[in-house]
Tab-separated table of C-alpha atoms in Angstrom:
chain	number	residue	atom	x	y	z
A	1	MET	CA	-11.157	17.127	-24.824
A	2	ILE	CA	-11.710	16.052	-28.419
A	3	ARG	CA	-15.293	15.841	-29.637
A	4	HIS	CA	-15.143	14.876	-33.324
A	5	ARG	CA	-17.283	12.078	-34.719
A	6	SER	CA	-15.973	8.964	-36.447
A	7	PRO	CA	-18.744	6.995	-38.257
A	8	PRO	CA	-17.056	3.564	-38.375
A	9	ILE	CA	-16.917	3.365	-34.580
A	10	CYS	CA	-20.684	3.043	-34.199
A	11	ALA	CA	-20.730	-0.097	-36.329
A	12	LEU	CA	-17.798	-1.569	-34.384
A	13	ALA	CA	-19.184	-0.890	-30.895
A	14	ALA	CA	-19.739	-4.566	-30.095
A	15	ILE	CA	-16.180	-5.399	-31.149
A	16	LEU	CA	-14.736	-2.703	-28.893
A	17	LEU	CA	-16.690	-3.904	-25.869
A	18	ALA	CA	-15.672	-7.525	-26.381
A	19	ALA	CA	-11.989	-6.715	-26.798
A	20	PRO	CA	-9.460	-6.824	-23.945
A	21	ALA	CA	-8.689	-3.443	-22.453
A	22	VAL	CA	-4.934	-3.858	-22.300
A	23	HIS	CA	-2.762	-4.273	-25.356
A	24	ALA	CA	0.789	-3.573	-26.494
A	25	GLN	CA	3.430	-2.152	-24.180
A	26	GLN	CA	1.417	-3.111	-21.075
A	27	TRP	CA	4.645	-3.871	-19.230
A	28	LEU	CA	5.726	-0.280	-19.738
A	29	VAL	CA	2.355	1.087	-18.673
A	30	ASN	CA	2.600	-0.935	-15.487
A	31	SER	CA	6.198	-0.172	-14.607
A	32	ALA	CA	6.557	3.417	-15.724
A	33	ILE	CA	3.145	4.723	-14.775
A	34	GLN	CA	0.886	2.601	-12.654
A	35	ASN	CA	3.449	1.576	-10.055
A	36	GLN	CA	5.091	5.006	-10.154
A	37	ILE	CA	1.868	6.886	-9.451
A	38	THR	CA	0.789	4.463	-6.747
A	39	GLU	CA	4.121	4.503	-4.955
A	40	THR	CA	4.640	8.255	-5.081
A	41	ALA	CA	1.066	8.792	-3.909
A	42	LEU	CA	1.912	6.730	-0.831
A	43	CYS	CA	5.055	8.756	-0.270
A	44	ASP	CA	3.241	12.078	-0.667
A	45	ASP	CA	0.505	10.953	1.701
A	46	SER	CA	3.092	10.057	4.343
A	47	LEU	CA	4.709	13.475	3.966
A	48	ARG	CA	1.394	15.250	4.389
A	49	LYS	CA	0.725	13.261	7.554
A	50	HIS	CA	4.300	13.827	8.834
A	51	GLU	CA	4.833	10.072	9.028
A	52	ARG	CA	7.930	8.026	8.283
A	53	LEU	CA	8.185	7.385	4.557
A	54	PRO	CA	7.713	3.812	3.298
A	55	ASP	CA	10.911	2.081	2.193
A	56	VAL	CA	9.811	2.186	-1.449
A	57	CYS	CA	10.238	5.993	-1.447
A	58	ALA	CA	14.009	5.643	-1.269
A	59	LYS	CA	14.255	4.878	-4.988
A	60	TYR	CA	12.716	8.226	-5.969
A	61	PRO	CA	15.111	11.209	-5.923
A	62	GLN	CA	12.427	13.734	-5.003
A	63	TYR	CA	12.149	12.183	-1.527
A	64	ALA	CA	15.860	12.321	-0.734
A	65	GLY	CA	16.415	13.761	2.727
A	66	ALA	CA	12.854	13.099	3.798
A	67	ALA	CA	13.194	9.431	4.680
A	68	THR	CA	13.104	10.102	8.417
A	69	GLN	CA	10.520	12.852	8.350
A	70	GLY	CA	7.844	12.197	10.947
A	71	ALA	CA	10.024	9.930	13.036
A	72	PRO	CA	10.129	10.733	16.762
A	73	GLY	CA	12.623	13.536	17.405
A	74	ALA	CA	13.339	14.065	13.727
A	75	ARG	CA	13.876	17.584	12.413
A	76	PRO	CA	11.502	18.808	9.686
A	77	GLN	CA	12.714	17.903	6.220
A	78	PRO	CA	11.913	19.507	2.858
A	79	GLY	CA	9.083	18.063	0.784
A	80	PRO	CA	9.386	16.356	-2.591
A	81	ARG	CA	11.944	17.948	-4.873
A	82	PRO	CA	10.700	19.457	-8.148
A	83	ALA	CA	11.791	17.709	-11.306
A	84	THR	CA	14.807	19.180	-13.050
A	85	ALA	CA	14.714	20.436	-16.628
A	86	ALA	CA	16.710	17.396	-17.716
A	87	GLN	CA	14.274	15.030	-16.035
A	88	LEU	CA	11.285	16.729	-17.651
A	89	ALA	CA	13.017	16.562	-21.012
A	90	ALA	CA	13.253	12.786	-20.588
A	91	LEU	CA	9.454	12.573	-20.965
A	92	ARG	CA	9.678	13.850	-24.506
A	93	PHE	CA	10.702	11.776	-27.481
A	94	THR	CA	11.427	12.091	-31.164
A	95	PRO	CA	8.620	10.492	-33.194
A	96	THR	CA	9.707	7.260	-34.796
A	97	SER	CA	8.094	4.807	-37.145
A	98	ASN	CA	6.498	2.122	-34.974
A	99	ASN	CA	3.644	-0.347	-35.198
A	100	ALA	CA	2.107	0.352	-31.775
A	101	LEU	CA	-1.275	1.376	-33.195
A	102	GLN	CA	-1.334	-1.543	-35.628
A	103	THR	CA	-0.550	-3.914	-32.789
A	104	PHE	CA	-3.225	-2.283	-30.643
A	105	VAL	CA	-6.027	-2.858	-33.158
A	106	HIS	CA	-4.872	-6.298	-34.273
A	107	ASP	CA	-6.997	-8.219	-31.767
A	108	LEU	CA	-9.917	-5.785	-31.866
A	109	GLY	CA	-11.159	-6.392	-35.389
A	110	LYS	CA	-12.209	-9.746	-36.785
A	111	THR	CA	-11.370	-8.817	-40.373
A	112	PRO	CA	-8.695	-6.684	-42.042
A	113	GLN	CA	-11.412	-4.194	-42.982
A	114	GLU	CA	-12.528	-3.774	-39.363
A	115	ARG	CA	-8.947	-3.361	-38.211
A	116	GLN	CA	-8.344	-0.725	-40.861
A	117	GLN	CA	-11.457	1.192	-39.826
A	118	LEU	CA	-10.335	1.168	-36.212
A	119	LEU	CA	-6.816	2.218	-37.145
A	120	GLN	CA	-8.132	5.147	-39.183
A	121	ALA	CA	-10.407	6.287	-36.338
A	122	ILE	CA	-7.639	6.095	-33.717
A	123	THR	CA	-5.130	7.794	-36.013
A	124	ALA	CA	-7.607	10.636	-36.576
A	125	THR	CA	-8.087	11.007	-32.817
A	126	LYS	CA	-4.333	11.142	-32.295
A	127	ALA	CA	-4.006	13.854	-34.944
A	128	SER	CA	-6.790	15.884	-33.318
A	129	PHE	CA	-5.200	15.473	-29.892
A	130	GLU	CA	-1.814	16.665	-31.123
A	131	GLN	CA	-3.297	19.638	-32.947
A	132	GLN	CA	-5.309	20.731	-29.900
A	133	TYR	CA	-2.648	20.174	-27.226
A	134	ALA	CA	0.632	20.872	-29.032
A	135	THR	CA	0.827	24.428	-27.700
A	136	ARG	CA	0.480	23.100	-24.133
A	137	GLY	CA	3.514	20.841	-24.524
A	138	TRP	CA	1.538	17.585	-24.544
A	139	LYS	CA	2.515	16.464	-28.060
A	140	ASN	CA	5.277	13.836	-28.161
A	141	ASN	CA	5.299	13.844	-24.353
A	142	VAL	CA	4.422	10.766	-22.302
A	143	ALA	CA	2.891	12.888	-19.530
A	144	GLY	CA	0.677	14.586	-22.113
A	145	ALA	CA	-0.641	11.273	-23.415
A	146	TYR	CA	-1.262	10.081	-19.889
A	147	ALA	CA	-3.122	13.295	-18.944
A	148	PHE	CA	-5.250	12.898	-22.073
A	149	PHE	CA	-5.998	9.280	-21.122
A	150	ILE	CA	-7.157	10.181	-17.596
A	151	GLY	CA	-9.092	13.264	-18.670
A	152	THR	CA	-10.892	11.333	-21.402
A	153	LEU	CA	-11.996	8.546	-19.066
A	154	ILE	CA	-13.335	11.110	-16.616
A	155	MET	CA	-15.239	12.986	-19.326
A	156	VAL	CA	-16.792	9.811	-20.757
A	157	TRP	CA	-17.743	8.447	-17.350
A	158	SER	CA	-19.092	11.699	-15.892
A	159	GLY	CA	-20.374	13.487	-18.969
A	160	ASP	CA	-18.465	16.664	-18.028
A	161	GLU	CA	-15.356	17.947	-19.754
A	162	PRO	CA	-12.534	18.876	-17.360
A	163	ALA	CA	-11.644	22.562	-17.391
A	164	ALA	CA	-8.423	23.592	-19.122
A	165	ALA	CA	-6.956	24.741	-15.797
A	166	ALA	CA	-7.640	21.355	-14.193
A	167	GLN	CA	-6.099	19.572	-17.169
A	168	GLY	CA	-3.038	21.784	-16.845
A	169	ARG	CA	-2.630	20.953	-13.174
A	170	LEU	CA	-2.937	17.252	-13.921
A	171	PHE	CA	-0.320	17.492	-16.675
A	172	GLY	CA	2.035	19.337	-14.351
A	173	ALA	CA	1.634	16.808	-11.554
A	174	LEU	CA	2.147	13.877	-13.895
A	175	SER	CA	5.183	15.522	-15.451
A	176	THR	CA	6.797	15.997	-12.041
A	177	ALA	CA	6.088	12.426	-10.930
A	178	LEU	CA	6.920	10.619	-14.164
A	179	ALA	CA	10.069	12.625	-14.813
A	180	GLN	CA	11.537	11.076	-11.665
A	181	SER	CA	10.579	7.509	-12.530
A	182	PRO	CA	13.674	5.330	-12.968
A	183	ASP	CA	11.747	3.015	-15.295
A	184	LEU	CA	10.542	5.742	-17.609
A	185	THR	CA	13.699	7.850	-17.756
A	186	GLY	CA	15.622	4.720	-18.701
A	187	ALA	CA	13.213	3.714	-21.474
A	188	SER	CA	14.306	4.000	-25.086
A	189	ASN	CA	12.947	6.617	-27.450
A	190	ALA	CA	11.033	3.888	-29.285
A	191	ASP	CA	9.446	2.611	-26.069
A	192	LYS	CA	8.335	6.104	-25.078
A	193	ALA	CA	6.790	6.607	-28.511
A	194	ALA	CA	5.005	3.259	-28.278
A	195	LEU	CA	3.698	4.048	-24.782
A	196	TYR	CA	2.481	7.443	-25.998
A	197	ASP	CA	0.578	5.841	-28.890
A	198	THR	CA	-0.865	3.110	-26.668
A	199	LEU	CA	-2.258	5.586	-24.139
A	200	ILE	CA	-3.846	7.711	-26.866
A	201	ALA	CA	-5.335	4.615	-28.511
A	202	SER	CA	-6.721	3.407	-25.167
A	203	ALA	CA	-8.434	6.765	-24.638
A	204	SER	CA	-9.721	6.901	-28.214
A	205	LEU	CA	-12.041	3.903	-28.077
A	206	PRO	CA	-14.411	5.019	-25.288
A	207	LEU	CA	-14.117	8.633	-26.488
A	208	LEU	CA	-15.238	7.849	-30.031
A	209	LEU	CA	-18.179	5.800	-28.807
A	210	TYR	CA	-19.194	8.537	-26.386
A	211	VAL	CA	-18.974	11.370	-28.902
A	212	ASP	CA	-20.964	9.441	-31.496
A	213	GLY	CA	-23.564	8.477	-28.883
A	214	THR	CA	-24.050	12.058	-27.694
A	215	GLN	CA	-24.266	13.427	-31.213
A	216	GLN	CA	-26.770	10.762	-32.233
A	217	GLN	CA	-28.600	10.962	-28.877
A	218	ASN	CA	-28.064	7.227	-28.533
A	219	ASN	CA	-28.202	6.391	-24.833
A	220	ALA	CA	-27.279	2.750	-25.453
A	221	GLU	CA	-24.050	3.793	-27.143
A	222	ILE	CA	-23.238	6.239	-24.344
A	223	GLN	CA	-23.716	3.375	-21.887
A	224	GLN	CA	-21.338	1.255	-23.961
A	225	ALA	CA	-18.751	4.023	-23.926
A	226	ARG	CA	-18.960	4.322	-20.136
A	227	THR	CA	-18.733	0.578	-19.714
A	228	LEU	CA	-15.565	0.582	-21.793
A	229	ALA	CA	-14.127	3.559	-19.888
A	230	SER	CA	-14.747	1.759	-16.591
A	231	GLU	CA	-13.036	-1.356	-17.934
A	232	TYR	CA	-9.960	0.608	-19.007
A	233	SER	CA	-9.816	2.453	-15.700
A	234	ARG	CA	-9.837	-0.797	-13.727
A	235	LYS	CA	-7.445	-2.778	-15.887
A	236	ILE	CA	-4.868	-0.087	-16.606
A	237	MET	CA	-5.244	2.146	-13.538
A	238	HIS	CA	-6.545	-0.443	-11.066
A	239	SER	CA	-9.011	2.252	-10.037
A	240	GLU	CA	-12.688	3.028	-10.339
A	241	PRO	CA	-13.336	5.892	-12.771
A	242	GLN	CA	-14.849	8.107	-10.084
A	243	ALA	CA	-11.605	7.800	-8.112
A	244	LEU	CA	-9.755	9.426	-11.014
A	245	VAL	CA	-11.759	12.600	-10.472
A	246	GLY	CA	-9.536	13.374	-7.478
A	247	MET	CA	-6.573	13.666	-9.838
A	248	LEU	CA	-8.303	16.651	-11.475
A	249	ARG	CA	-9.643	18.283	-8.312
A	250	ALA	CA	-8.697	21.927	-8.045
A	251	ASP	CA	-8.096	23.844	-4.830
A	252	THR	CA	-11.505	25.470	-5.334
A	253	GLY	CA	-13.158	22.068	-5.713
A	254	THR	CA	-14.914	23.100	-8.923
A	255	HIS	CA	-14.536	22.672	-12.639
A	256	THR	CA	-16.409	23.745	-15.719
A	257	SER	CA	-18.907	21.377	-17.254
A	258	ALA	CA	-19.613	21.019	-20.951
A	259	SER	CA	-22.559	23.363	-20.569
A	260	GLY	CA	-20.495	26.009	-18.736
A	261	GLY	CA	-20.474	27.108	-15.124
A	262	GLY	CA	-18.694	25.644	-12.128
A	263	LYS	CA	-19.899	22.829	-9.933
A	264	PRO	CA	-18.285	20.608	-7.291
A	265	VAL	CA	-16.021	18.021	-8.873
A	266	MET	CA	-17.518	15.026	-7.113
A	267	GLN	CA	-21.035	16.107	-8.070
A	268	ALA	CA	-19.962	16.448	-11.669
A	269	ALA	CA	-18.729	12.880	-11.595
A	270	ALA	CA	-22.175	11.388	-11.030
A	271	PRO	CA	-22.711	8.583	-13.570
A	272	MET	CA	-25.673	8.185	-15.877
A	273	MET	CA	-29.018	6.932	-14.616
A	274	VAL	CA	-28.782	3.225	-13.823
A	275	GLN	CA	-31.593	1.103	-15.195
A	276	GLY	CA	-32.823	-2.400	-14.399
A	277	LEU	CA	-31.595	-2.458	-10.794
A	278	ASP	CA	-34.399	-0.837	-8.787
A	279	GLY	CA	-35.744	-2.871	-5.878
A	280	ARG	CA	-34.923	-4.304	-2.473
A	281	TYR	CA	-32.042	-6.766	-2.102
A	282	ASP	CA	-31.708	-9.242	0.778
A	283	CYS	CA	-28.306	-10.801	1.240
A	284	GLN	CA	-27.290	-14.373	2.034
A	285	MET	CA	-23.931	-16.114	2.221
A	286	LEU	CA	-23.256	-19.277	0.240
A	287	SER	CA	-22.142	-22.086	2.556
A	288	VAL	CA	-20.748	-25.318	1.135
A	289	ARG	CA	-20.203	-28.189	3.570
A	290	ALA	CA	-18.087	-31.109	2.423
A	291	GLY	CA	-17.627	-34.488	4.031
A	292	ALA	CA	-19.924	-37.430	4.648
A	293	SER	CA	-23.000	-35.264	4.101
A	294	PHE	CA	-22.284	-32.724	1.377
A	295	SER	CA	-24.633	-29.741	1.421
A	296	VAL	CA	-25.021	-26.336	-0.188
A	297	GLU	CA	-27.148	-23.629	1.397
A	298	TYR	CA	-27.614	-19.877	1.538
A	299	ARG	CA	-27.564	-18.458	5.055
A	300	PRO	CA	-29.243	-15.101	5.832
A	301	ILE	CA	-26.710	-12.654	7.265
A	302	GLY	CA	-28.960	-9.702	8.057
A	303	LEU	CA	-27.750	-7.416	5.283
A	304	TRP	CA	-30.059	-5.633	2.845
A	305	PHE	CA	-30.261	-2.541	0.686
A	306	SER	CA	-32.692	-0.910	-1.731
A	307	ILE	CA	-31.741	0.645	-5.067
A	308	GLY	CA	-33.654	3.432	-6.765
A	309	GLY	CA	-32.104	5.121	-9.794
A	310	ASN	CA	-28.534	6.174	-8.981
A	311	SER	CA	-29.057	5.894	-5.213
A	312	TYR	CA	-29.277	3.180	-2.597
A	313	SER	CA	-30.454	3.050	1.004
A	314	ALA	CA	-29.682	0.653	3.850
A	315	ASN	CA	-29.781	0.447	7.642
A	316	GLY	CA	-26.570	2.428	8.067
A	317	GLY	CA	-27.399	5.283	5.703
A	318	ASP	CA	-27.682	6.185	2.041
A	319	GLY	CA	-25.286	6.401	-0.887
A	320	ARG	CA	-25.119	6.254	-4.633
A	321	ILE	CA	-24.272	3.586	-7.187
A	322	ASP	CA	-22.798	3.245	-10.628
A	323	ALA	CA	-23.220	0.208	-12.834
A	324	THR	CA	-21.908	-1.476	-15.947
A	325	ALA	CA	-23.299	-4.474	-17.755
A	326	GLY	CA	-21.300	-6.737	-15.451
A	327	ASP	CA	-21.127	-5.106	-12.024
A	328	VAL	CA	-22.447	-2.499	-9.586
A	329	GLY	CA	-20.370	-0.121	-7.452
A	330	PHE	CA	-21.484	1.469	-4.160
A	331	HIS	CA	-20.265	4.900	-3.033
A	332	GLY	CA	-20.924	6.430	0.354
A	333	GLY	CA	-23.110	4.898	3.029
A	334	PRO	CA	-22.510	1.538	4.733
A	335	TYR	CA	-21.401	-0.240	1.545
A	336	ASN	CA	-18.922	2.420	0.437
A	337	GLY	CA	-16.249	0.851	-1.765
A	338	TRP	CA	-18.139	-2.392	-2.359
A	339	ARG	CA	-18.509	-3.592	-5.940
A	340	GLY	CA	-20.535	-6.664	-6.811
A	341	ALA	CA	-21.002	-8.801	-9.906
A	342	ARG	CA	-24.399	-8.781	-11.609
A	343	ILE	CA	-25.625	-12.377	-11.855
A	344	ASN	CA	-29.218	-12.687	-13.073
A	345	ASN	CA	-31.369	-10.719	-10.568
A	346	ALA	CA	-28.697	-10.667	-7.874
A	347	ILE	CA	-25.593	-8.701	-6.942
A	348	VAL	CA	-22.761	-10.907	-5.673
A	349	PHE	CA	-19.938	-9.678	-3.446
A	350	ARG	CA	-16.814	-11.805	-3.213
A	351	LYS	CA	-15.773	-13.394	0.055
A	352	ASP	CA	-12.206	-12.150	0.243
A	353	ASN	CA	-12.554	-8.775	-1.463
A	354	HIS	CA	-15.828	-6.878	-1.506
A	355	SER	CA	-14.370	-4.296	-3.895
A	356	ASN	CA	-13.418	-6.808	-6.611
A	357	PRO	CA	-16.557	-8.102	-8.388
A	358	GLN	CA	-14.777	-10.665	-10.572
A	359	ALA	CA	-17.572	-10.180	-13.105
A	360	GLY	CA	-18.328	-13.169	-15.297
A	361	GLU	CA	-17.382	-15.717	-12.658
A	362	GLY	CA	-19.807	-17.950	-10.754
A	363	ILE	CA	-20.742	-17.882	-7.080
A	364	ARG	CA	-18.303	-19.568	-4.706
A	365	ASN	CA	-18.314	-20.668	-1.091
A	366	GLY	CA	-18.368	-17.644	1.207
A	367	ASP	CA	-19.612	-15.184	-1.420
A	368	ILE	CA	-22.492	-12.896	-0.475
A	369	ARG	CA	-25.470	-13.059	-2.812
A	370	CYS	CA	-27.955	-10.185	-2.572
A	371	GLY	CA	-31.121	-11.121	-4.416
A	372	ARG	CA	-33.717	-8.659	-5.656
A	373	HIS	CA	-37.386	-9.027	-4.698
């Protein structure tokens, strides 16, 4: 990954964190990438389990002939077809003059000077990316930009740079999947170029903050970079950053860290030390009763957990946590997959979806409030 420093980014850190994580060409990101990866992952999972493929798989050519695989009495069918040379070529584009980067930074800066600083920093990152990855076939290739986006988020969040071999496997897998996307293969050259620029720009912001923070030994800035990376992962990928690590997992289960040497991928993905959360939390559910006698009360529900550093413990076992300024995620143990909003000295889990913190919103009827003592 790229590790150059860009001085203007440090001064614009607050602007980056306050800005929305999704900008131009979001419709293309959603249709050509997010839905494609999600749907094909479902199809691949069904093939591995020898189950009948979901109906959505029918629109992808690589699953032709496998629609009945796993059905009772069905004969074994071949797995996903590899992408053809023509399909892979459809991921590439001829660079065109477009305003994707200008559009991307438009809402980030408050003044023309700030926007220009951001544009220069992102443009420099793009140039570095293309110089470093051109020989691997990533330049002017949508799959290359997408692999760079995922790899960057993982590096910023975990602090470890993915090994070149793992990056290559990710690029290959993305190339195969995206080359068979009806939405992407039908996109215009200009749209592919704009998507390419948007993905690189989206990766640049947390990367620049992280690199500057590590070089300046500024833990607060590193925290800001990881907060931004988490935000991008959730809004563009609809996934927690640690879940992206699986996309880089090798058969050996190891990769090389920035300091050299192999270590298990999931261990390398451990986030930074979480501060300001240590203590025991007892949980209650908000109950609002309407009618003749309106009342609001918190009812104990017998749940509790204790947080210490990056770990938590509870009745059903132990696990680890990661946190941003707005929420806390739980991994492993009885609360695996839960993510709660940070509200004052409490962590709030939503009634209908314990994995969606809806940070910044108030407590509603049925929500679980876990207060620290």
